[in-house]
Amino acid sequence: MAAAPTHRRSLRKRRTLVVSAAVVAAGVGAGVVVLNANAGTVDLYHATLAAKDGWASSGAGTTGGTKADSAHTFTVSTRAQLVKALGSASDTTPRIIKIKGTIDANTDDAGKKLTCADYASGTGYALSSYLKAYDPSTYGRSKLPSGTQEKARAAAAAKQAKNIVFKVPANTSIVGVPGSGAGITGGMLQIQNVDNVIVRNLAFSATEDCFPQWDPTDGDDGNWNSNYDSVTLRGATHVWADHNTFTDAPHLDSANPKYYGREYQIHDGALDITKSSDLVTVERNVFSNHDKTTLIGSSDSEPAGKLRVSIHHNVYKGIIQRAPLSRVGQVHIYNNYYDVTPLNGYAVQYSINSRAKAQVVAENNYWKVPSSVKVAKLLSGDGTGSVKASGNLVNGTVTDLVAAYNAASSKDLKTTVNWTPTLTAGLESGSAVKNLPTSLGSSAGAGVLK
C-alpha cells in the first residue's frame, strides 16, 4: 500500500510556488521560464501552455513539440532551413524549431532576394495588362475576371504561394531565439488540419500579396482582395500563439495605390482562425498598423461546436477592424488593451464584431479612445451575435459598451450568451485593469521573453 500523502510541502517547493504566484500577480503571465514545483525550471522552447489558460488548455492541453528528440530540434536562420525543419505537414513527430534572426520568405533556396517580378516572370502576367483587361468601364461589374490575364495572375500567385507559405505539422513548437530579433518577414505560417502547435516570440511583418484579385461584385464598388495571413489557422486545434508581434510595416496601407477607384490592398489578415478551428489561446501579442486583424470563422454557415477561442492580454494599436471578428463560436476576450487613436492612416472602424450567432464574453478590457472616436464604434454586429460585457474601461472609466453600441445601431447586439468561461487563469480585475496600458506595454509582443 502506498504511503499516505503528506500535506506539507518542502521549503524549495513552497518557494517555487510563491515565485510562480508572484509572476502571475505581476501580470507577466507566460514568461521567460516556467517555474514548476515538481519539475523545476523549463526552458522557453519546451514550455507548454499553463493549465486553465484559455480554450487551448482544454482536454489534453497544448504542448507543441516539447517531446521532441535531438534529431527533431532545429535552429534555423534562413527560409530554406525553415522549410527543411518543418518537413512534411503530415508528419506528427514532435519537433522544436528555434528561429534565430529574421527569415525573409521572399528568398530562394540559395538566399537570393525574390521580387514580385520574379514570381510573375514566365507567366505572362502584367499589372498594366490586367487593369486594361478588367476595367469595369469595358469588362463590366457583374462577373469575376476570367481569361488570359486572370489565368496569368493565378499562375504568378501560385509561384509566390509556393515560396512564402510555410505548412506547420502537428506537435510543433516554433519559437524565436531571445535577443536575435527573431521573426518572419513576407511569409505565412499555415496551421491547417493539425493539432497541438505553439508559436511564440516571433515578429511577423510585411506579409504581402504581389497579385491581388479584382472582384467587381464585392460590395457596391468592387474590391481588390489579397491572400496570406501572417499566421493562419484552418481546421486547426490546440494552438497557442503567445508573445508575437504583427505589423504591416514597412509598407503601410497608406502607401497602397488605387485602381478602378479602390485601394489595391496587398495585406489580408494578421492572425486568422477559420474553417472550424478550435481550442485556441491568443495571448500577449502586439497587433499594430493593420486593417483586417483577426477573423474567427470564415463563413456564417460554419457548424456550431467549434471556434472556441480565448484572446487575452494583447495590445492593439493602429488597428482598423477585426480585433476580433467572431462567428459562430464561444470566444472569451479579456484583459486586452485597445488604443484606437488613429495611427499612420489606420483609423478604427470597430474593435470587436460578433455575428453569425457568435457567443462572445468581453470583460475587463481597456480602451484608450480619443475625442474623435465615438464609444459606440468600439463594437459591431449583424443582429444575431451576442456580447456579454462587463468591467470594460474606456479611458479608465467602466463603460457599458453594448449599451452604447445598441443605442446607435439598428442591429442590436444580444447581451446574453450560452456559456460561462472557466478556463480563465491569469484573469485580472479591479485596479489591474486600469494598469493594462502600462503592464502590457512591457510584457506583450516579441522580444520580451529571454
XYZ file of C-alpha atoms in Angstrom:
450
model
C 0.000 0.000 0.000
C 1.301 3.410 -0.904
C 2.221 5.766 1.884
C -0.372 8.369 2.754
C 0.422 11.668 1.052
C 1.717 14.454 3.213
C 0.081 17.872 3.102
C 3.366 19.619 3.874
C 5.480 20.985 1.038
C 9.246 21.158 1.131
C 10.732 24.622 1.581
C 12.035 24.533 -2.016
C 8.632 23.655 -3.413
C 6.899 26.327 -1.364
C 9.401 28.927 -2.582
C 8.840 27.902 -6.192
C 5.095 28.235 -5.835
C 5.450 31.642 -4.187
C 7.654 32.865 -7.043
C 5.187 31.483 -9.606
C 2.316 33.266 -7.895
C 4.296 36.487 -7.807
C 4.989 36.262 -11.546
C 1.292 35.834 -12.327
C 0.297 38.618 -9.926
C 2.749 40.970 -11.608
C 0.994 40.405 -14.911
C 3.981 38.727 -16.528
C 1.999 35.565 -17.344
C 3.750 33.040 -19.567
C 7.228 34.458 -19.290
C 10.811 33.570 -19.859
C 10.711 30.322 -17.942
C 8.028 28.142 -16.469
C 8.518 27.515 -12.770
C 7.052 24.201 -11.724
C 7.061 22.871 -8.187
C 7.867 19.351 -9.309
C 9.874 19.802 -12.490
C 11.969 22.855 -11.724
C 12.796 25.309 -14.495
C 11.572 24.628 -18.036
C 13.347 26.402 -20.894
C 11.476 28.582 -23.359
C 11.494 26.002 -26.141
C 9.959 23.244 -24.023
C 7.367 25.445 -22.312
C 3.751 24.312 -22.527
C 0.516 26.198 -22.079
C -0.405 26.533 -18.411
C -3.452 24.770 -17.010
C -6.739 26.650 -17.486
C -5.058 29.286 -19.658
C -7.855 29.735 -22.161
C -9.511 27.354 -24.567
C -6.230 25.835 -25.826
C -5.672 24.334 -22.351
C -8.838 22.263 -22.711
C -8.603 18.488 -22.789
C -5.018 17.310 -23.269
C -3.855 20.916 -23.416
C -1.264 22.374 -25.779
C 2.288 21.078 -25.510
C 3.605 21.645 -29.030
C 6.928 19.950 -29.680
C 8.027 19.637 -26.071
C 8.635 15.873 -26.533
C 10.986 16.412 -29.478
C 14.228 14.441 -29.531
C 17.540 15.971 -30.576
C 17.038 14.859 -34.191
C 13.859 16.937 -34.352
C 15.193 20.058 -32.635
C 16.349 22.692 -35.111
C 17.836 26.178 -35.112
C 17.101 27.974 -38.372
C 18.031 31.354 -39.841
C 17.012 31.078 -43.495
C 13.881 30.253 -45.450
C 15.414 27.034 -46.802
C 16.363 25.882 -43.301
C 12.849 26.587 -42.024
C 11.267 24.591 -44.850
C 13.582 21.648 -44.114
C 12.909 21.794 -40.378
C 9.132 21.827 -40.887
C 9.319 18.748 -43.074
C 6.061 17.184 -44.197
C 2.827 18.714 -42.906
C 1.548 15.167 -42.355
C 4.472 14.122 -40.114
C 3.260 14.175 -36.497
C 6.682 13.626 -34.928
C 7.172 16.266 -32.210
C 9.594 18.988 -33.278
C 11.032 22.201 -31.889
C 12.073 24.894 -34.342
C 14.125 27.784 -32.977
C 14.150 30.788 -35.306
C 17.295 32.880 -34.958
C 17.114 36.311 -36.566
C 14.630 37.377 -39.233
C 13.769 34.975 -42.027
C 12.820 36.600 -45.338
C 10.224 34.399 -47.015
C 10.808 36.113 -50.357
C 14.136 34.434 -50.995
C 15.126 31.373 -52.994
C 16.867 28.289 -51.639
C 20.238 29.979 -52.056
C 19.110 33.048 -50.121
C 18.712 35.339 -53.138
C 16.036 38.019 -52.732
C 12.899 37.457 -54.831
C 10.559 40.186 -56.013
C 7.035 40.271 -57.401
C 8.598 40.496 -60.864
C 10.407 37.206 -60.243
C 7.133 35.460 -59.406
C 5.444 36.964 -62.488
C 8.290 36.007 -64.789
C 7.245 33.445 -67.375
C 3.538 33.597 -66.538
C 2.547 36.374 -68.919
C 1.111 38.463 -66.105
C 1.499 42.238 -66.106
C -0.490 44.577 -63.883
C -0.959 47.056 -66.717
C -2.438 44.327 -68.923
C -4.630 43.089 -66.090
C -6.000 46.569 -65.444
C -6.772 47.032 -69.123
C -8.473 43.640 -69.422
C -10.840 44.062 -66.471
C -11.559 47.785 -66.476
C -15.180 47.997 -65.253
C -15.983 50.527 -67.977
C -15.428 47.852 -70.599
C -15.446 44.492 -68.745
C -18.426 45.334 -66.584
C -19.145 44.655 -62.920
C -21.295 41.539 -62.978
C -18.701 38.752 -63.049
C -15.275 37.829 -61.733
C -12.285 38.244 -64.044
C -11.654 35.313 -66.377
C -9.478 34.722 -69.396
C -5.813 35.101 -70.260
C -4.721 37.728 -67.734
C -6.636 36.176 -64.831
C -5.024 32.803 -65.575
C -1.649 34.513 -65.687
C -2.336 36.271 -62.380
C -3.292 32.949 -60.787
C -0.112 31.316 -62.088
C 2.071 34.095 -60.695
C 0.200 33.921 -57.380
C 0.827 30.176 -57.204
C 4.566 30.752 -57.611
C 4.570 33.223 -54.742
C 2.465 30.950 -52.533
C 4.831 28.033 -53.074
C 7.652 30.189 -51.776
C 6.147 32.081 -48.838
C 3.608 29.656 -47.300
C 5.125 27.529 -44.541
C 2.997 24.498 -43.662
C 3.255 23.631 -39.976
C 2.821 19.994 -38.883
C 1.180 18.780 -35.673
C 3.077 18.675 -32.369
C 5.346 21.588 -33.271
C 6.770 24.497 -31.289
C 8.108 27.421 -33.337
C 9.898 29.837 -31.036
C 12.047 32.887 -31.647
C 15.515 32.821 -30.123
C 15.633 35.585 -27.499
C 17.839 38.534 -28.321
C 18.149 37.639 -32.011
C 15.353 39.811 -33.431
C 13.560 36.611 -34.369
C 10.752 36.738 -36.873
C 9.429 36.103 -40.351
C 9.006 38.833 -42.934
C 6.874 38.356 -46.034
C 5.698 34.877 -45.076
C 2.716 32.955 -43.723
C 2.621 30.156 -41.173
C -0.204 27.848 -42.281
C -1.532 25.664 -39.461
C -4.076 23.542 -41.288
C -5.921 20.423 -40.117
C -3.311 19.692 -37.441
C -3.338 19.591 -33.648
C -1.045 20.897 -30.927
C 1.040 23.834 -32.184
C 2.850 26.604 -30.298
C 4.032 29.862 -31.904
C 5.966 32.203 -29.610
C 8.328 35.170 -29.535
C 8.232 35.979 -33.258
C 7.838 39.274 -35.121
C 5.703 38.948 -38.249
C 5.899 41.766 -40.796
C 5.268 42.663 -44.428
C 3.068 39.694 -45.295
C 2.133 40.911 -48.772
C 0.306 39.532 -51.799
C 2.028 40.508 -55.057
C -1.079 39.666 -57.071
C -4.388 40.792 -55.525
C -7.501 39.764 -57.435
C -10.089 42.262 -58.588
C -13.661 41.364 -57.620
C -16.163 43.809 -59.135
C -19.016 42.064 -57.291
C -17.541 42.626 -53.809
C -19.625 45.450 -52.337
C -21.122 48.327 -54.264
C -17.874 49.413 -55.887
C -15.809 46.215 -56.059
C -12.649 45.404 -54.104
C -9.107 44.187 -54.522
C -8.716 41.049 -52.393
C -5.418 39.578 -51.246
C -4.275 36.277 -49.767
C -1.835 35.422 -46.967
C -2.235 35.995 -43.249
C 0.932 36.162 -41.185
C -0.432 33.206 -39.212
C -3.488 31.306 -40.415
C -5.368 28.525 -38.640
C -7.624 26.390 -40.831
C -9.247 23.426 -39.175
C -6.507 23.515 -36.528
C -6.933 22.518 -32.871
C -4.992 23.228 -29.684
C -2.955 26.215 -30.851
C -1.194 28.658 -28.535
C 0.027 31.955 -30.053
C 1.975 33.881 -27.441
C 4.259 36.922 -27.275
C 4.311 37.621 -31.021
C 4.207 40.946 -32.858
C 2.239 41.575 -36.055
C 2.541 44.612 -38.337
C 2.182 45.664 -41.976
C 5.403 47.664 -41.735
C 7.364 48.821 -43.553
C 4.742 49.084 -46.343
C 1.660 50.598 -44.712
C -1.788 50.685 -46.303
C -1.482 54.450 -46.776
C 1.114 53.705 -49.480
C -1.256 51.487 -51.480
C -2.351 52.932 -54.847
C -5.933 52.907 -56.089
C -7.123 51.209 -59.248
C -10.685 51.413 -60.501
C -11.196 53.831 -57.619
C -10.498 51.142 -54.977
C -7.475 50.549 -52.761
C -5.060 47.997 -54.185
C -4.925 46.024 -50.928
C -1.887 43.750 -50.585
C -2.485 42.745 -46.937
C -5.007 40.224 -45.626
C -5.250 39.049 -42.002
C -2.656 39.129 -39.241
C -3.783 36.028 -37.302
C -6.926 34.330 -38.655
C -8.751 31.367 -37.069
C -11.097 29.756 -39.591
C -12.518 26.553 -41.116
C -13.803 25.192 -37.769
C -10.525 25.652 -35.943
C -10.981 25.047 -32.236
C -9.395 25.329 -28.797
C -7.112 28.310 -29.387
C -5.432 30.718 -26.958
C -4.039 34.004 -28.276
C -2.188 35.927 -25.578
C 0.340 38.688 -25.003
C 0.740 39.562 -28.669
C 1.041 43.053 -30.153
C -1.016 43.902 -33.232
C -0.257 47.227 -34.899
C -0.693 49.074 -38.195
C -3.143 46.664 -39.779
C -6.676 46.536 -41.174
C -8.343 43.084 -41.049
C -6.603 41.705 -37.981
C -8.204 38.506 -36.644
C -11.068 36.656 -38.288
C -12.678 33.887 -36.229
C -14.815 31.836 -38.606
C -14.665 32.478 -42.343
C -18.334 31.778 -43.051
C -21.671 32.415 -41.360
C -22.514 28.779 -42.120
C -19.626 27.162 -40.225
C -21.020 24.438 -37.938
C -21.609 25.093 -34.264
C -19.459 23.499 -31.559
C -16.076 24.723 -32.826
C -14.277 28.088 -32.984
C -13.698 28.196 -29.222
C -11.046 30.878 -28.749
C -9.542 32.844 -25.856
C -7.943 36.214 -26.595
C -6.285 37.901 -23.635
C -3.552 40.331 -22.635
C -2.946 41.501 -26.203
C -2.180 45.034 -27.379
C -3.971 46.596 -30.356
C -2.673 49.890 -31.776
C -3.484 51.312 -35.180
C -5.980 48.524 -35.904
C -8.934 49.258 -38.191
C -11.147 46.215 -37.545
C -11.455 42.520 -36.579
C -9.894 42.597 -33.120
C -11.518 40.115 -33.464
C -14.488 39.485 -35.766
C -16.216 36.395 -34.360
C -18.643 33.996 -35.978
C -20.485 31.002 -34.507
C -18.072 30.115 -31.693
C -17.610 30.762 -27.981
C -14.999 33.499 -27.691
C -13.531 34.930 -24.479
C -11.905 38.354 -24.846
C -10.336 39.721 -21.684
C -7.606 41.961 -20.312
C -6.669 43.344 -23.725
C -5.527 46.919 -24.343
C -7.024 48.744 -27.322
C -5.575 52.100 -28.306
C -7.914 53.313 -31.056
C -6.132 56.593 -31.669
C -5.639 56.923 -35.460
C -2.109 55.796 -36.343
C -0.290 56.081 -39.662
C -3.573 56.326 -41.530
C -5.143 53.351 -39.742
C -8.388 54.659 -38.190
C -10.703 52.347 -36.264
C -13.972 51.096 -37.781
C -14.626 48.864 -34.766
C -12.680 46.638 -32.369
C -14.929 43.636 -31.625
C -17.552 42.248 -34.011
C -19.958 39.466 -33.034
C -22.034 37.979 -35.843
C -23.499 34.681 -37.094
C -24.714 33.817 -33.576
C -21.251 34.111 -32.025
C -21.214 33.902 -28.227
C -18.656 36.471 -27.071
C -17.732 37.264 -23.468
C -15.752 40.521 -23.309
C -14.592 41.525 -19.862
C -12.019 43.684 -18.137
C -10.530 45.141 -21.302
C -9.159 48.682 -21.548
C -9.823 51.098 -24.428
C -7.918 54.330 -24.958
C -10.355 56.425 -27.008
C -9.608 59.911 -28.360
C -12.350 62.518 -28.543
C -12.587 61.970 -32.300
C -13.865 58.386 -31.842
C -17.324 57.573 -30.510
C -17.614 54.797 -27.931
C -20.485 53.337 -29.992
C -17.905 52.439 -32.677
C -15.940 50.032 -30.484
C -18.342 47.134 -31.098
C -20.161 45.859 -34.171
C -22.502 43.055 -35.181
C -25.155 41.775 -37.570
C -28.030 41.488 -35.095
C -27.556 37.764 -34.408
C -24.323 37.812 -32.376
C -24.011 38.205 -28.622
C -21.579 40.135 -26.460
C -21.805 39.689 -22.710
C -19.676 42.573 -21.483
C -18.538 43.585 -18.027
C -15.753 45.529 -16.360
C -14.562 47.164 -19.574
C -12.860 50.532 -19.198
C -12.825 53.464 -21.598
C -10.138 55.968 -20.644
C -10.166 54.492 -17.148
C -13.937 54.572 -16.602
C -16.172 51.479 -16.522
C -18.370 51.697 -19.610
C -21.282 49.628 -20.936
C -20.025 49.143 -24.473
C -23.009 47.084 -25.623
C -25.487 49.711 -24.460
C -23.505 52.413 -26.270
C -23.460 50.384 -29.482
C -27.105 49.351 -29.319
C -28.221 52.929 -28.725
C -26.630 53.949 -32.010
C -27.354 50.830 -34.094
C -30.364 49.337 -35.810
C -28.978 45.799 -35.350
C -28.644 45.268 -31.618
C -26.047 43.004 -30.098
C -27.588 40.401 -27.805
C -26.379 40.634 -24.216
C -26.624 37.023 -23.017
C -24.521 34.014 -24.022
C -24.934 30.248 -23.775
C -21.726 29.516 -21.856
C -19.637 30.602 -18.892
C -15.830 30.840 -19.187
C -13.986 28.584 -16.748
C -10.502 28.426 -18.318
C -9.522 31.840 -17.006
C -6.078 31.549 -15.410
C -4.486 34.984 -15.197
C -7.767 36.913 -15.477
C -7.202 40.339 -13.888
C -9.790 42.651 -12.386
C -10.017 45.824 -10.339
C -7.063 48.176 -10.357
C -5.051 45.767 -12.533
C -7.368 46.556 -15.454
C -6.633 50.272 -15.111
C -2.950 49.414 -15.283
C -3.175 47.343 -18.506
C -1.774 50.101 -20.755
C 1.370 50.120 -18.633
C 1.696 46.449 -17.728
C 1.120 45.194 -21.265
C 3.450 47.826 -22.651
C 6.343 45.929 -21.113
C 5.051 42.342 -21.140
C 3.435 41.795 -24.570
C 4.886 41.155 -28.001
C 8.035 39.606 -29.434
C 11.378 40.248 -27.800
C 10.055 40.219 -24.226
C 10.856 36.600 -23.473
C 14.501 35.958 -22.595
